[in-house]
Amino acid sequence: MSRPACRLIPRHASLTPTLIRAVVVPATVVASVVGLPVVTAPVARPHPVPPTVHTLPLAPLASASVAASGPGGGARAAAASGRPLVLTPPRATARYDLVGVTWAYDAHVGDLRVAVRTRTAGRWSGWRPLDADRDEAPDEGVRDMHRRATRAGTSPFFVGDSDGVQVRVDLLRGRVPRDLRIDLVDPGRSAADEGVDRSAPPAVASAGTDTPPVVSRRQWGADERLRSGPPTYAPAVKVAFVHHTVTGNGYTRAQAAALVRSIYAYHTRSLGWWDIGYNFLVDAYGRVFEGRYGGIARPVIGAHTGGFNVDSVGVALLGTYTTGAPSSPQLRALERLLAWKLGENYRDPTGTDTLVSAGGGTTRFPRGAAVRFPVISGHRDAGSTSCPGNAAYARLPAIRSATRSAIGAGLVAPSAIPVTDGRVRVTAGVLRPQRWVAQLLDVDESTVLAQTRGRSSGVIDTVLAPRRAHAADTYVVRLRSWAGGNAARPYTARVPLPGVDQVAAAAERGGEVLLASRADSAAASVRSWRPGGSLGGADRLGGVLVGAPDVLVRGDGAQVHVRGADDAIYRAVRSGGGRWSGWQRLGGRILATPRAVELPSGEVALAAVGADRALWVRASERARWRRVGGVVLLGSAPGAAAVPDGRLAVAVVGTDRRGWVTTVFPDGRSTGWSSLGGVLTGNLTAAARAGGLLVAGGGANGGVYVTRISGGGAARWARVGRLSAVGSPALVVPARGAADEGARVVATAADERLYTADPLAGPRAGWAGVG
């Protein structure tokens, strides 16, 4: 994509000052003017400032060229003899402020030592090392890695107004990098840079910790044309990673906004990421800058801590803090920012939490590893890096303590889980002794159905029992607490009533159907049903699950997969004798009911929505999870079915509430997403049929809708009868896979009974009670 042309102001151009005539004020008049108000100079209006990135190729020296003995052989010999891989002569360049060295991304590039000299105000500096030990990066497989050819590189260094450069690169060991180049960033100039203090909004009071003043992207001059695509969001923020930008400490107060723009340009134009990697940046003068686009109050997934960007926030201290410590204003601003962000996400700054590694070459933890981190961690805790520098890292214990004190009254990891007889258990930790009140409300929050109150110095643990019948399918739980005049951020959650949740269904050989739902105790329950006959007794599998279970028939047995209360996948197996095993924890972190499908090979594939809200697929028990991508509507489970040639067809509801479908090969490759249209909510269910796929889901109006997908594409969504359903429908297709012969759709109605209909009968379909 070509960049828009922009006009550059000549380097030595300046504004002509207005001449002001000197006026002699008589002494007798001084007293009369002393009381006049002081007039503050107006602040220039913020505006997008387009940067310019100049790139210069860096060719290896002839003496360090690759020898015939194999890739990197000559370079290794050069390193052993002390000869550099690259050494440029001093050269004049276009004007720039920030310098970095980049190369084509390769996880196996060897260890590099990079240094630069720069010419500023006509004088050459000494050699400055550039940190090649970078570990800021997008997680493996996310959009940042695929928007364009992603590059790797050193940390950039801010040198101010410069026009010359010399570079040296030494390869200490390992593979030679390809396509080495130097990137020189001119962030542009803006009169508004002088006034970011005055243009930033003041702190905003809330029910919890005040929102600190933050210099927005607009205020620091972000050119939004540099980023591409919408942001992605995690379910919450569990850990804060502290970084330093290693860009040097020589910037002035007026240069900080230009420094942020320089890093933004380096991340997007030099490294190829879709946006700046950090969520926030804090300068030495105590000002907080908004980083990655998407909203400062939301859990935006960044590219700051390779492998652990989901469920975390990355805050970078502008500067280098290897030996020199961050300034007091910088530390106070960091603590205030973390108090707000962690308080909003109900975290204890002095506690720990678990993140799951996304893997990749930028982390020392393999994909799928569950790693426990301090809630406020240094970057080095997650990756092989020295970030945030020894001086800043040594201050983390004090930062944690000060952040907890700044939060004051606070709730930690609150939860609301339905238990027996319509009751709800509410739990939370507290940051200090505080009073609390917990309420159970009806769905529109107009009537209090139950309430308890108390005082706690450790854990809140109470059960709310409704005093009256509740006709809707959802409760609302509200937990408020306070200590003195300091109120914690309230916790509000919607809790589905047991017994009216979504139902999953599958067909066994011989025409018996298994119906899985959630029992009154929030545990999985499975019943058998023969169409035309009555419902069998319920097999209660126990456990505490979120949402509905999924059931799969295998031979004369069955499997049930659920999302547990800890968001992990669990499985129970029924043998041919009819006995169910206990729950086996399969791990992972998911946001909706997982779907299990038996492939023609006999393997069981799983499809689930990961913590990053993308679709993930595991082709067999021995296979690794593969990220397919997309952004799924929060709380919506995919529908999945096996295609006869061994592929897995998966349908999801996107954040646009339309249906989307993709086909996944056994090796994890997919065919890309195709739109199914519609306006959907809740889970989808899918089944293979003769010549294609059948997909069913719930419409925004409460109706049950079905579409057929064949080689010619997807048909229009058709409503099945006039049933108003609670939750999502489930498809029942005979084992022979011909959906036109004996297929059924099952759904729960508002009266909490199960009904079934022909999914292909359209609006005239008649719904009959099950059993």
Coordinates of N, CA and C in Angstrom, one line a residue, residues 46-51 193 216-227 257 260-261 264 275-276 290-291 293:
P46 N -4.2 19.7 19.0 CA -3.5 18.4 18.5 C -4.0 18.0 17.1
H47 N -3.2 17.4 16.4 CA -3.5 16.9 15.1 C -2.6 15.7 14.7
P48 N -3.0 14.9 13.8 CA -2.2 13.8 13.3 C -0.9 14.3 12.7
V49 N 0.3 13.7 13.1 CA 1.6 14.1 12.6 C 2.2 12.9 11.9
P50 N 2.2 12.9 10.6 CA 2.7 11.8 9.8 C 4.2 11.7 9.9
P51 N 4.8 10.5 10.3 CA 6.2 10.3 10.4 C 6.8 10.0 9.0
D193 N 3.0 19.5 20.7 CA 3.9 18.8 21.6 C 4.2 19.5 22.9
S216 N -3.9 11.2 25.2 CA -4.6 10.3 24.3 C -3.7 10.2 23.0
R217 N -4.1 9.3 22.2 CA -3.4 9.1 20.9 C -3.5 10.4 20.0
R218 N -4.7 11.0 20.1 CA -5.0 12.2 19.3 C -4.1 13.3 19.8
Q219 N -3.9 13.4 21.1 CA -3.1 14.5 21.7 C -1.6 14.4 21.5
W220 N -1.1 13.1 21.4 CA 0.3 13.0 21.1 C 0.6 12.9 19.5
G221 N -0.5 13.1 18.7 CA -0.3 13.2 17.3 C -0.3 11.9 16.5
A222 N -0.9 10.8 17.0 CA -0.9 9.5 16.3 C -1.5 9.7 14.9
D223 N -0.8 9.3 13.9 CA -1.4 9.2 12.6 C -2.0 7.8 12.4
E224 N -3.4 7.8 12.5 CA -4.1 6.5 12.6 C -4.0 5.7 11.2
R225 N -3.4 6.4 10.2 CA -3.2 5.6 9.0 C -2.1 4.6 9.1
L226 N -1.3 4.7 10.1 CA -0.2 3.8 10.3 C -0.6 2.4 10.7
R227 N -1.7 2.4 11.6 CA -2.2 1.1 12.1 C -3.2 0.5 11.1
A257 N 6.4 13.6 23.3 CA 5.3 13.2 22.4 C 5.9 12.7 21.1
V260 N 7.2 9.2 21.5 CA 6.1 8.2 21.4 C 5.8 8.0 20.0
R261 N 5.7 9.0 19.2 CA 5.4 8.9 17.7 C 6.5 8.1 17.0
Y264 N 6.0 4.4 17.8 CA 4.8 4.0 17.0 C 5.2 3.7 15.6
D275 N 0.1 -2.0 15.1 CA 0.0 -0.8 16.0 C 1.2 -0.8 16.9
I276 N 1.3 0.2 17.7 CA 2.4 0.3 18.7 C 2.2 -0.9 19.7
E290 N -1.3 7.2 26.1 CA -2.1 6.0 25.6 C -1.2 5.4 24.5
G291 N -1.1 4.1 24.6 CA -0.4 3.3 23.6 C -1.3 2.7 22.5
Y293 N -4.2 1.3 20.3 CA -5.5 1.7 20.0 C -6.6 0.7 20.6

